[in-house]
XYZ file of C-alpha atoms in Angstrom:
749
model
C 55.332 -105.844 -39.710
C 58.974 -104.942 -39.476
C 61.302 -107.437 -37.974
C 62.555 -106.319 -34.542
C 66.055 -107.593 -35.306
C 66.585 -105.323 -38.272
C 68.931 -102.355 -37.824
C 67.110 -99.361 -36.313
C 64.491 -101.423 -34.450
C 64.663 -102.231 -30.750
C 62.339 -103.561 -28.044
C 63.758 -101.094 -25.495
C 61.107 -98.397 -24.891
C 63.518 -96.108 -23.080
C 65.398 -95.293 -26.228
C 65.027 -91.579 -27.022
C 63.681 -90.659 -23.594
C 65.400 -88.010 -21.556
C 63.200 -87.913 -18.426
C 63.347 -90.734 -15.900
C 62.437 -88.897 -12.737
C 59.770 -89.982 -10.310
C 56.824 -87.657 -10.078
C 56.747 -85.471 -6.995
C 53.846 -85.014 -4.627
C 54.166 -81.209 -4.866
C 53.556 -79.002 -7.861
C 52.542 -75.473 -8.845
C 48.825 -75.054 -9.421
C 47.570 -71.695 -10.700
C 50.907 -70.151 -9.744
C 50.708 -71.419 -6.134
C 52.808 -74.263 -4.670
C 50.544 -77.035 -3.352
C 50.283 -80.831 -2.970
C 49.204 -82.716 -6.093
C 47.807 -85.783 -4.383
C 46.960 -89.100 -5.983
C 46.712 -87.706 -9.489
C 50.482 -87.600 -9.986
C 51.750 -89.174 -13.243
C 54.229 -92.022 -13.596
C 57.967 -92.195 -14.326
C 59.192 -89.316 -16.435
C 55.863 -87.508 -16.216
C 53.981 -90.019 -18.402
C 50.352 -90.632 -17.624
C 49.408 -93.941 -16.099
C 46.698 -96.204 -17.442
C 43.304 -94.610 -16.966
C 44.686 -91.096 -16.361
C 43.800 -88.144 -18.570
C 45.415 -84.719 -18.690
C 42.858 -82.205 -17.514
C 43.676 -78.822 -16.072
C 42.077 -77.876 -12.791
C 41.994 -74.158 -13.641
C 41.438 -72.061 -16.708
C 44.262 -72.100 -19.217
C 45.064 -68.692 -20.631
C 47.401 -68.023 -23.558
C 50.836 -66.920 -22.404
C 51.885 -63.376 -23.089
C 55.318 -61.886 -23.620
C 57.145 -60.957 -20.443
C 57.401 -62.478 -16.992
C 55.295 -65.488 -15.943
C 52.976 -63.729 -13.525
C 50.566 -65.957 -11.562
C 46.912 -65.777 -12.542
C 45.848 -64.481 -9.124
C 48.156 -61.485 -9.718
C 47.584 -60.924 -13.433
C 43.769 -61.111 -13.169
C 43.334 -59.503 -9.775
C 39.962 -57.702 -9.493
C 38.964 -58.731 -13.058
C 35.505 -60.275 -13.232
C 33.381 -61.512 -16.125
C 29.727 -60.490 -15.799
C 26.906 -62.370 -17.557
C 23.162 -61.625 -17.627
C 21.103 -64.779 -17.153
C 17.757 -66.032 -16.021
C 16.238 -69.263 -14.745
C 12.670 -70.486 -14.628
C 11.046 -72.133 -11.656
C 7.567 -73.629 -11.249
C 5.075 -72.238 -8.769
C 2.735 -75.041 -7.593
C -0.715 -74.494 -6.124
C -0.978 -70.841 -7.234
C -3.795 -69.418 -9.323
C -2.051 -66.193 -10.370
C 1.122 -67.789 -11.793
C 2.247 -71.226 -12.921
C 5.920 -70.410 -13.322
C 8.202 -67.550 -12.473
C 11.113 -66.081 -14.506
C 13.883 -64.818 -12.269
C 16.668 -62.691 -13.742
C 20.123 -62.738 -12.201
C 23.786 -61.961 -12.841
C 26.593 -64.519 -12.947
C 30.058 -63.278 -11.918
C 33.121 -65.322 -12.920
C 36.328 -64.301 -11.111
C 39.350 -64.829 -13.341
C 41.878 -64.921 -10.514
C 40.673 -68.226 -9.014
C 37.775 -69.483 -11.287
C 35.181 -68.849 -8.582
C 31.548 -68.154 -9.498
C 28.923 -66.036 -7.780
C 25.248 -65.719 -8.708
C 23.327 -62.638 -7.576
C 19.658 -61.810 -8.158
C 18.789 -58.084 -8.073
C 16.235 -57.220 -5.417
C 12.800 -56.171 -6.661
C 10.311 -54.110 -4.707
C 7.518 -56.151 -3.056
C 8.632 -59.387 -4.734
C 7.732 -61.529 -1.724
C 10.699 -63.848 -2.237
C 14.192 -63.890 -0.816
C 16.589 -62.268 -3.275
C 20.204 -61.208 -3.340
C 23.082 -63.699 -3.425
C 21.753 -67.040 -4.673
C 25.118 -68.809 -4.877
C 28.015 -67.573 -2.798
C 31.412 -67.163 -4.383
C 33.279 -70.467 -4.699
C 34.363 -72.963 -7.327
C 31.382 -74.875 -8.703
C 31.911 -78.468 -9.914
C 30.651 -79.698 -13.272
C 27.569 -81.922 -13.379
C 28.025 -85.687 -12.938
C 29.815 -87.727 -14.111
C 32.511 -84.995 -14.388
C 31.916 -83.715 -10.904
C 35.621 -84.049 -10.109
C 36.314 -81.037 -12.391
C 35.203 -77.447 -12.039
C 33.830 -74.774 -14.292
C 36.383 -72.563 -16.029
C 36.230 -69.660 -18.441
C 35.754 -71.904 -21.490
C 32.352 -73.119 -20.218
C 30.721 -69.670 -20.525
C 29.238 -68.090 -23.630
C 26.172 -66.096 -24.599
C 22.949 -67.818 -25.691
C 23.735 -71.108 -24.007
C 22.556 -72.897 -20.890
C 24.717 -73.698 -17.883
C 23.807 -76.054 -15.033
C 24.725 -74.898 -11.549
C 23.689 -77.250 -8.765
C 20.772 -78.778 -10.718
C 19.462 -75.339 -11.677
C 19.621 -74.387 -15.323
C 20.640 -70.839 -16.119
C 20.224 -69.336 -19.581
C 22.944 -66.756 -20.377
C 21.473 -63.926 -22.469
C 24.056 -61.129 -22.505
C 27.343 -59.852 -21.015
C 29.088 -56.555 -20.435
C 31.626 -55.044 -22.923
C 34.652 -56.123 -20.850
C 33.496 -59.741 -20.849
C 32.823 -59.683 -24.594
C 36.275 -58.261 -25.381
C 37.975 -60.740 -23.040
C 36.269 -63.763 -24.632
C 37.115 -62.532 -28.122
C 40.795 -62.118 -27.143
C 40.699 -65.665 -25.766
C 39.613 -66.894 -29.216
C 36.012 -67.666 -28.196
C 33.357 -66.999 -30.812
C 30.712 -65.068 -28.917
C 27.152 -66.118 -29.782
C 24.434 -63.563 -30.644
C 22.302 -62.087 -27.885
C 19.314 -63.946 -26.495
C 16.129 -62.360 -25.183
C 14.786 -63.161 -21.738
C 11.058 -64.080 -21.528
C 8.759 -61.835 -19.554
C 7.456 -62.881 -16.181
C 3.630 -63.054 -16.345
C 3.147 -62.302 -12.672
C 5.456 -59.279 -12.809
C 3.482 -57.955 -15.781
C 0.239 -58.459 -13.858
C 1.587 -56.555 -10.853
C 2.718 -53.627 -13.027
C -0.744 -53.349 -14.580
C -2.339 -53.402 -11.148
C -0.028 -50.667 -9.824
C -0.747 -48.441 -12.802
C -4.506 -48.745 -12.276
C -4.390 -48.372 -8.520
C -5.532 -45.113 -6.900
C -5.052 -44.447 -3.209
C -8.173 -44.397 -1.057
C -6.710 -41.879 1.395
C -5.903 -38.243 0.552
C -2.519 -38.427 -1.097
C -0.442 -35.567 -2.402
C 3.263 -35.907 -2.929
C 5.439 -32.941 -1.978
C 8.770 -33.698 -3.599
C 11.573 -31.503 -2.195
C 14.383 -34.009 -2.678
C 15.535 -32.504 -5.977
C 15.883 -29.051 -4.474
C 17.770 -30.501 -1.509
C 20.223 -32.476 -3.664
C 20.924 -29.577 -6.011
C 21.196 -26.812 -3.407
C 22.508 -28.573 -0.322
C 25.300 -26.630 1.435
C 24.609 -23.590 -0.742
C 23.902 -20.589 1.445
C 23.346 -16.945 0.499
C 24.895 -14.423 2.859
C 23.633 -10.870 3.258
C 24.897 -8.156 5.581
C 21.982 -6.431 7.309
C 21.321 -3.370 9.399
C 18.498 -2.764 11.888
C 17.943 0.764 13.143
C 16.639 0.384 16.695
C 17.360 3.938 17.784
C 13.638 4.780 18.186
C 13.218 2.419 21.131
C 14.465 3.164 24.609
C 18.189 2.549 24.966
C 18.195 1.346 21.362
C 21.085 1.680 18.967
C 21.946 0.608 15.384
C 22.665 -3.104 15.133
C 24.482 -4.980 12.380
C 23.497 -8.527 11.465
C 24.312 -11.353 9.042
C 21.454 -13.151 7.243
C 21.915 -16.696 5.935
C 19.436 -17.960 3.329
C 19.559 -21.748 2.792
C 18.694 -22.650 -0.787
C 18.107 -26.305 0.133
C 14.793 -25.620 1.939
C 14.167 -21.815 1.613
C 14.840 -21.170 5.290
C 16.866 -18.372 6.804
C 18.597 -17.459 10.032
C 20.060 -14.218 11.364
C 23.150 -13.670 13.504
C 23.942 -10.421 15.230
C 27.392 -8.858 14.986
C 28.531 -7.640 18.391
C 31.201 -4.930 18.313
C 33.758 -4.691 21.053
C 32.532 -3.249 24.359
C 28.931 -3.136 23.111
C 27.522 -4.183 26.498
C 25.140 -6.725 24.963
C 24.920 -10.422 25.737
C 26.318 -12.513 22.897
C 23.208 -14.613 22.205
C 23.722 -17.498 19.741
C 21.161 -16.320 17.166
C 18.975 -13.333 16.576
C 16.505 -15.454 14.544
C 16.392 -19.245 14.547
C 16.465 -21.061 11.249
C 13.061 -21.303 9.637
C 10.807 -19.898 6.957
C 10.129 -16.189 7.383
C 6.621 -14.883 6.570
C 6.343 -11.559 4.791
C 3.323 -10.210 6.721
C 4.581 -10.901 10.211
C 3.428 -10.766 12.919
C 0.542 -12.968 11.750
C -2.633 -13.755 13.770
C -2.648 -16.910 15.793
C -4.375 -19.875 14.192
C -6.316 -22.709 15.742
C -4.840 -26.172 15.837
C -5.436 -27.860 12.458
C -6.489 -24.652 10.714
C -3.398 -24.636 8.558
C -2.546 -28.030 7.043
C -0.655 -29.266 4.022
C -3.723 -31.132 2.664
C -7.385 -30.172 2.485
C -9.966 -32.989 2.749
C -13.558 -32.597 1.476
C -16.712 -34.717 1.693
C -15.799 -37.034 4.467
C -18.509 -39.711 4.516
C -18.885 -43.229 5.741
C -17.819 -44.643 9.078
C -14.747 -43.259 10.697
C -11.833 -45.594 10.206
C -11.998 -48.578 7.889
C -14.585 -48.255 5.137
C -14.693 -44.469 5.106
C -14.198 -42.423 1.971
C -12.143 -39.242 1.611
C -11.883 -36.862 -1.317
C -8.784 -34.670 -1.659
C -9.442 -31.045 -2.544
C -6.973 -30.518 -5.418
C -8.026 -26.860 -5.766
C -7.380 -26.238 -2.042
C -10.595 -24.299 -1.566
C -10.559 -22.246 1.633
C -6.891 -22.990 2.335
C -4.970 -20.253 4.100
C -2.126 -19.165 1.804
C 0.821 -17.656 3.673
C 3.444 -15.632 1.783
C 7.025 -16.487 2.665
C 10.293 -14.856 1.707
C 12.106 -16.457 -1.243
C 15.518 -15.812 -2.767
C 13.938 -13.521 -5.375
C 12.733 -11.173 -2.588
C 16.225 -10.527 -1.228
C 18.187 -7.776 -2.955
C 20.796 -5.235 -1.905
C 19.065 -2.067 -0.753
C 15.825 -3.887 0.015
C 14.047 -3.928 3.369
C 12.588 -7.143 4.797
C 10.141 -7.602 7.648
C 11.647 -9.770 10.392
C 8.690 -10.205 12.712
C 7.879 -6.519 12.780
C 11.491 -5.256 12.510
C 12.615 -3.472 9.366
C 15.994 -4.887 8.376
C 18.003 -3.289 5.562
C 20.172 -5.474 3.307
C 23.228 -3.399 2.441
C 25.781 -5.919 1.075
C 26.440 -9.600 0.285
C 29.350 -11.939 -0.278
C 30.891 -13.037 -3.598
C 28.990 -16.341 -3.816
C 25.678 -14.517 -3.441
C 26.653 -12.026 -6.150
C 27.550 -14.818 -8.541
C 24.279 -16.636 -7.763
C 22.091 -13.624 -8.539
C 24.208 -12.782 -11.592
C 23.752 -16.241 -13.118
C 20.115 -16.831 -12.144
C 18.472 -13.391 -12.312
C 20.961 -11.437 -14.450
C 21.594 -8.763 -11.812
C 24.850 -6.871 -12.321
C 24.569 -3.972 -9.866
C 25.797 -4.972 -6.406
C 26.757 -1.568 -5.101
C 26.769 -1.615 -1.285
C 24.368 0.743 0.490
C 26.066 3.176 2.835
C 24.044 3.460 6.037
C 26.645 4.586 8.535
C 27.655 8.150 9.170
C 31.336 8.756 8.495
C 33.349 8.151 11.653
C 34.651 11.267 13.364
C 38.317 11.973 12.757
C 40.569 10.452 15.327
C 42.132 13.017 17.607
C 45.816 13.493 17.175
C 47.729 11.430 19.658
C 49.815 13.601 21.889
C 53.278 12.153 22.270
C 55.362 13.323 25.226
C 58.778 14.741 24.422
C 61.850 12.553 24.288
C 63.387 12.013 27.712
C 66.924 11.359 26.539
C 67.088 7.775 27.846
C 67.594 5.130 25.184
C 66.717 5.666 21.544
C 63.786 7.776 20.395
C 62.001 4.776 18.867
C 62.326 2.771 22.081
C 60.978 5.640 24.171
C 58.072 6.122 21.758
C 57.085 2.425 22.043
C 56.782 2.810 25.822
C 54.087 5.465 25.219
C 51.977 3.334 22.828
C 50.788 0.670 25.261
C 50.868 -0.662 28.763
C 53.234 -3.442 27.732
C 56.180 -1.870 25.904
C 57.283 -3.637 22.750
C 60.601 -3.299 20.940
C 60.532 -0.952 17.924
C 59.706 -2.606 14.628
C 62.386 -2.528 11.934
C 61.827 -2.378 8.203
C 62.277 -6.092 7.589
C 61.403 -5.884 3.897
C 64.073 -3.263 3.272
C 66.534 -5.347 5.257
C 65.882 -8.422 3.080
C 66.143 -6.453 -0.153
C 69.180 -4.304 0.691
C 71.225 -6.607 2.908
C 74.382 -8.278 1.656
C 73.585 -10.801 -1.077
C 76.493 -13.043 -2.020
C 79.350 -10.882 -3.281
C 77.231 -7.713 -3.399
C 77.765 -5.816 -0.148
C 75.118 -3.081 -0.687
C 77.355 -0.612 1.168
C 78.091 2.842 -0.278
C 81.583 4.117 0.542
C 82.827 7.678 0.193
C 86.139 9.444 0.804
C 85.866 12.457 3.058
C 87.965 15.010 4.845
C 87.362 17.134 7.890
C 86.284 20.746 7.479
C 88.410 22.321 10.199
C 91.004 25.006 10.737
C 93.506 22.571 12.192
C 96.349 21.959 9.768
C 96.809 18.402 11.038
C 93.123 17.427 10.781
C 92.847 18.858 7.260
C 95.169 16.161 5.928
C 93.305 13.275 7.559
C 91.368 11.033 5.150
C 88.228 9.144 6.238
C 86.159 6.356 4.678
C 82.455 7.057 5.291
C 80.242 3.988 4.738
C 76.454 3.817 4.784
C 74.591 0.495 4.855
C 71.552 0.452 2.591
C 69.738 -2.194 4.666
C 69.173 0.044 7.734
C 70.730 3.463 6.859
C 73.424 3.073 9.496
C 76.784 4.790 9.037
C 80.328 3.969 10.075
C 83.499 6.038 9.628
C 87.026 4.607 9.330
C 90.364 6.349 9.092
C 92.999 4.517 7.052
C 96.416 4.611 8.731
C 98.917 6.998 7.118
C 102.668 6.867 7.562
C 104.277 9.616 9.621
C 100.962 11.396 10.131
C 101.027 11.242 13.917
C 97.410 9.965 13.999
C 96.452 6.400 14.823
C 94.009 5.106 12.230
C 91.036 2.834 12.832
C 87.353 3.222 13.553
C 86.389 6.852 13.951
C 82.597 6.457 14.367
C 80.752 3.362 15.594
C 78.087 1.968 13.295
C 74.672 3.490 13.931
C 72.129 5.933 12.648
C 73.286 9.547 12.632
C 70.899 12.449 13.198
C 70.893 15.419 10.906
C 72.186 18.635 12.494
C 69.999 21.499 13.636
C 67.362 19.432 15.480
C 66.148 19.832 19.013
C 67.081 16.958 21.274
C 64.085 16.758 23.654
C 61.063 17.046 21.369
C 57.902 15.103 20.543
C 58.498 14.732 16.793
C 60.737 12.035 15.377
C 64.242 13.090 14.459
C 65.526 12.967 10.899
C 68.505 10.753 10.159
C 70.980 10.660 7.330
C 70.005 8.365 4.457
C 71.810 7.170 1.351
C 70.192 9.979 -0.683
C 71.939 12.602 1.496
C 75.438 11.357 0.635
C 77.074 12.186 -2.686
C 80.426 13.497 -3.873
C 80.701 17.147 -2.948
C 78.136 16.985 -0.127
C 78.824 18.481 3.291
C 77.640 16.285 6.161
C 77.792 16.969 9.881
C 78.311 13.727 11.761
C 77.753 14.408 15.460
C 78.774 18.080 15.091
C 81.865 17.187 13.062
C 81.624 18.498 9.451
C 82.980 16.358 6.605
C 83.363 17.060 2.895
C 82.819 14.052 0.589
C 85.501 14.040 -2.096
C 85.212 10.707 -3.894
C 83.443 7.341 -3.928
C 84.306 3.812 -4.990
C 83.253 2.210 -8.260
C 80.457 0.185 -6.662
C 78.900 3.350 -5.221
C 78.927 5.117 -8.584
C 77.492 2.089 -10.371
C 74.795 1.493 -7.751
C 73.636 5.109 -7.739
C 73.551 5.199 -11.546
C 71.600 1.919 -11.721
C 69.072 3.252 -9.163
C 68.829 6.749 -10.584
C 65.192 7.060 -9.502
C 66.340 6.882 -5.855
C 69.438 9.078 -6.281
C 68.721 12.333 -8.174
C 72.413 13.301 -8.139
C 73.175 10.262 -10.328
C 70.204 10.645 -12.685
C 71.696 11.434 -16.091
C 68.316 12.598 -17.417
C 67.959 15.201 -14.674
C 71.524 16.383 -15.227
C 71.031 16.738 -18.995
C 67.832 18.731 -18.393
C 69.827 21.141 -16.214
C 72.403 21.571 -18.974
C 69.639 22.205 -21.499
C 68.255 25.042 -19.358
C 71.209 27.378 -19.967
C 70.720 30.470 -22.143
C 71.983 30.942 -25.690
C 74.762 33.258 -24.545
C 76.090 30.548 -22.240
C 75.846 28.044 -25.071
C 78.101 30.313 -27.164
C 80.553 30.535 -24.270
C 80.548 26.750 -24.045
C 81.357 26.438 -27.734
C 84.118 29.002 -27.494
C 85.626 27.193 -24.508
C 85.506 23.884 -26.360
C 87.197 25.457 -29.424
C 89.974 26.723 -27.206
C 90.353 23.359 -25.452
C 90.183 21.373 -28.706
C 91.668 23.525 -31.507
C 92.107 20.533 -33.842
C 88.381 19.535 -33.521
C 89.066 15.944 -32.449
C 85.778 15.767 -30.486
C 87.535 15.097 -27.173
C 88.668 17.351 -24.336
C 90.418 16.577 -21.021
C 88.261 15.893 -17.979
C 89.782 18.742 -15.971
C 88.807 21.262 -18.671
C 85.343 19.721 -18.825
C 84.976 19.960 -15.035
C 86.135 23.594 -15.011
C 83.619 24.442 -17.732
C 80.653 22.955 -15.832
C 81.734 24.391 -12.491
C 81.833 27.944 -13.921
C 78.326 27.665 -15.398
C 75.309 28.956 -13.446
C 73.400 25.669 -13.437
C 74.360 24.642 -9.876
C 75.764 21.193 -10.636
C 77.282 19.342 -7.697
C 80.581 17.527 -7.917
C 78.772 14.181 -8.068
C 76.607 15.337 -10.993
C 79.706 16.534 -12.861
C 81.413 13.196 -12.278
C 78.294 11.294 -13.382
C 78.104 13.376 -16.560
C 81.807 12.768 -17.197
C 81.465 9.016 -16.611
C 78.561 8.842 -19.048
C 80.441 10.650 -21.882
C 83.969 9.484 -21.067
C 86.391 7.571 -23.250
C 87.184 4.410 -21.357
C 90.918 3.884 -21.079
C 92.068 0.952 -19.063
C 95.681 1.442 -17.871
C 97.924 -1.509 -18.504
C 99.162 -3.006 -15.241
C 102.299 -5.129 -15.065
C 101.505 -8.784 -14.292
C 104.680 -9.150 -12.266
C 103.691 -6.181 -10.118
C 100.221 -7.647 -9.509
C 101.680 -11.013 -8.523
C 104.247 -9.349 -6.243
C 101.544 -7.325 -4.460
C 99.291 -10.404 -4.170
C 102.105 -12.534 -2.731
C 102.989 -9.780 -0.282
C 99.402 -9.660 1.009
C 99.117 -13.461 1.182
C 102.419 -13.660 3.003
C 101.344 -11.104 5.593
C 98.096 -13.037 6.139
C 100.028 -16.379 6.280
C 97.785 -17.974 3.652
C 99.180 -21.378 2.552
C 96.127 -23.424 1.404
C 97.382 -23.701 -2.180
C 97.260 -27.518 -2.263
C 93.603 -27.511 -1.177
C 92.806 -24.890 -3.796
C 94.387 -26.919 -6.600
C 92.287 -29.928 -5.548
C 89.138 -27.771 -5.564
C 89.956 -26.408 -9.011
C 90.667 -29.906 -10.334
C 87.408 -31.263 -8.868
C 85.438 -28.469 -10.523
C 87.191 -29.102 -13.872
C 85.191 -32.111 -15.038
C 86.899 -32.315 -18.424
C 90.418 -32.011 -16.932
C 91.196 -29.261 -19.438
C 93.102 -27.121 -16.947
C 90.758 -24.160 -17.504
C 87.710 -22.833 -15.687
C 85.415 -19.877 -16.224
C 86.076 -16.615 -14.414
C 82.917 -16.989 -12.351
C 83.839 -20.480 -11.124
C 87.382 -19.354 -10.281
C 86.010 -16.338 -8.402
C 83.665 -18.530 -6.347
C 86.452 -20.947 -5.394
C 88.739 -18.094 -4.318
C 85.993 -16.592 -2.168
C 85.192 -20.009 -0.710
C 88.801 -20.324 0.532
C 88.675 -16.744 1.883
C 91.635 -15.667 -0.240
C 92.833 -12.485 1.550
C 92.986 -10.308 -1.584
C 90.905 -7.260 -2.381
C 88.198 -7.609 -4.998
C 89.883 -5.227 -7.439
C 93.245 -6.991 -7.171
C 91.683 -10.451 -7.520
C 89.625 -9.323 -10.502
C 92.727 -7.861 -12.193
C 94.684 -11.088 -11.611
C 91.943 -13.265 -13.101
C 91.775 -11.022 -16.159
C 95.533 -11.419 -16.713
C 95.275 -15.227 -16.707
C 92.230 -15.246 -19.008
C 92.462 -16.597 -22.567
C 90.413 -15.754 -25.648
C 87.539 -18.035 -24.607
C 87.328 -16.249 -21.235
C 88.731 -19.293 -19.407
C 91.215 -19.130 -16.530
C 94.391 -21.234 -16.575
C 94.149 -22.086 -12.897
C 97.497 -23.933 -12.795
C 99.331 -20.771 -13.888
C 97.188 -18.616 -11.581
C 97.888 -20.707 -8.470
C 101.558 -21.042 -9.386
C 101.850 -17.253 -9.700
C 100.349 -16.454 -6.278
C 102.138 -19.312 -4.454
C 104.677 -17.349 -2.423
C 106.147 -20.518 -0.917
C 107.245 -22.250 -4.134
C 107.477 -19.303 -6.554
C 108.396 -16.191 -4.541
C 108.221 -12.900 -6.448
C 110.682 -10.049 -5.951
C 109.851 -7.684 -3.111
C 107.903 -4.494 -3.862
C 108.127 -1.070 -2.325
C 105.859 -0.346 0.656
C 104.110 2.491 -1.212
C 103.026 0.105 -3.944
C 101.682 -2.360 -1.366
C 99.691 0.350 0.397
C 98.341 1.473 -2.951
C 96.767 -1.940 -3.608
C 95.700 -2.618 0.015
C 92.247 -1.065 -0.400
C 89.554 -1.907 -2.902
C 89.924 1.602 -4.287
C 92.425 4.410 -3.629
C 91.659 6.827 -0.853
C 94.624 9.027 -1.700
C 94.479 11.726 -4.331
C 95.264 9.907 -7.569
C 94.708 10.219 -11.245
C 90.999 10.374 -12.058
C 89.375 7.309 -13.594
C 87.877 9.548 -16.322
C 90.522 11.349 -18.364
C 88.922 12.220 -21.718
C 85.377 13.447 -22.491
C 83.570 12.999 -25.803
C 81.965 16.455 -25.906
C 80.370 15.928 -29.337
C 77.929 13.379 -27.944
C 77.202 15.629 -24.980
C 76.424 18.633 -27.188
C 74.210 16.520 -29.429
C 72.172 15.204 -26.476
C 71.958 18.589 -24.750
C 71.523 21.098 -27.600
C 70.650 18.977 -30.637
C 72.540 17.960 -33.753
C 72.951 21.581 -34.900
C 75.103 22.415 -31.892
C 77.707 19.765 -32.685
C 79.213 21.855 -35.475
C 81.630 24.063 -33.498
C 83.089 25.798 -36.509
C 79.779 27.498 -37.388
C 79.909 29.501 -34.202
């Protein structure tokens, strides 16, 4: 024994201890704060004399992650064991003991146990829940502790309230859970058979009923075919009876019990009472009407050789062959087919059609593919033409027509679909604009220029007159927006009037707007592009139709064309001026309109973009912004900077266009588009700092421009006579498309 006074030895037991706290009366048990009671340990958590560390609940291995309480982690998780127990049966000759099978449920969330015995038919004992769910204490002398998950395993006995249960098996979840807990699961155990239960089964197998018994099982048909109904459309011709007429009906056949019902379809103003049903639901005999039977003549069972006293002690024999039974034929689903006639209590009803579910049922079950409806009605007489009174002159024609179509006049219906498709969408206006002049003998009116617009959404037209200097005519709106009737129509007539549409307007057309003739001379770029993109709606802009007209000329005219081209292009460059090209087509006898000639020239033109001075564009833009008093340049620079996420100082043309339109920059689309192109770099990005600095007329004023230049850029396109957009025509491509590759060689001619 080491001496206590040697270095390293001491009688002080507190050396090396780091816990000196007094145990608390409260602690966490199974993740829940509760009072510990008298079982608290001593100072520093050390057990007192006579105390042993024993957990009150099941201890599970900790997993990675948060410390979740057991009542949360194992919520709704139950271990299920198959068990049995044996009990003695005193003073009984048939059985000495009884084996009762049950299930033991162990709830992992709170270590509660429940024992349930499945109910057996005619057992004679009370079954169900044997032990209600609660924590069960261990047998004495450890009755201060409770059962936990470690006390359960297969092929072992467990004592619950002095009753011994033998665990024989468990479900897969329980087996996997025990194996993950580290428990070695024992092999399965077999439960002994109950002798009394075996005796009862033998007795039931040998028993035969004394009374006539025949089971009619229709449950399977009901479960498989419930809520499945066949629907047929029927027709009953009752014209032979007095005041009879054809009557349409709907037949419902219920597959659950082979019953049917019939509803009658009442047309409007038929004069018949709307009875709920034509035939109540029930089984329909084929040979109806049938003779009346005596009470008890038709029964489900036939009894023979009744002997013995009536009541107890009598003997009955069931006639399995059903000798003398009255067999009644009833309609089944196999008897119903399109085109067939059924007997509904003496009425011949024709089945002429069915619904989709019925077709699919007969196709899958009987393999029927032909479901052609039977036509039984005579074709309806043609409706007489409705006589419409002539237009009275009050209001519009559509409004007056609606007052003749009903007692309660309704407003005329507009083409809402066309309105949604052709109305303004973003920056696309869907408005065709043409330049026109008056056809008049007045020298003053001949020089007046008009802008004729037609809205594609509702075919309404509006006419403006741009102001001209020193013309003596005040410009402005010449015709209010509205639909314009075509000339040469009677005013007070029954037929609807014809109105001008977008297809009636093209360059070179002559239109009479309220008895004022106009000649269309030009159109803007959007109009040309829209008509060419929708060539199927606008024949004058259909390049295929125009080429086919050029192809239809004779060989002599083809030679004249080649000679004209040789004279216009003596050096054989393949290009001729547009004016020569227009003169050539106008002199030909193929009746091409001015719009068709311009479309043909645009298709085979050599695109030449005139170079515009940047200083001139900025001067015109500043002049327009100054006249409109636009000064929101600081807000625009903030919007551009906010949109530039990378702070590179550049934005795409589309983003710059959207921001300018959002601030309602009072510049025309053509001018704004030309400005953005001038400030565009190789990567198609806009230097918005330079762009905003150039149009800022407050900080960077540009030199003043002449008024004629400002008027020139005021409109989106020029209404005055100006140089044509198409200047040069590639006639070689035109000749190749119109007359073939052989016609391109001009020198051979």
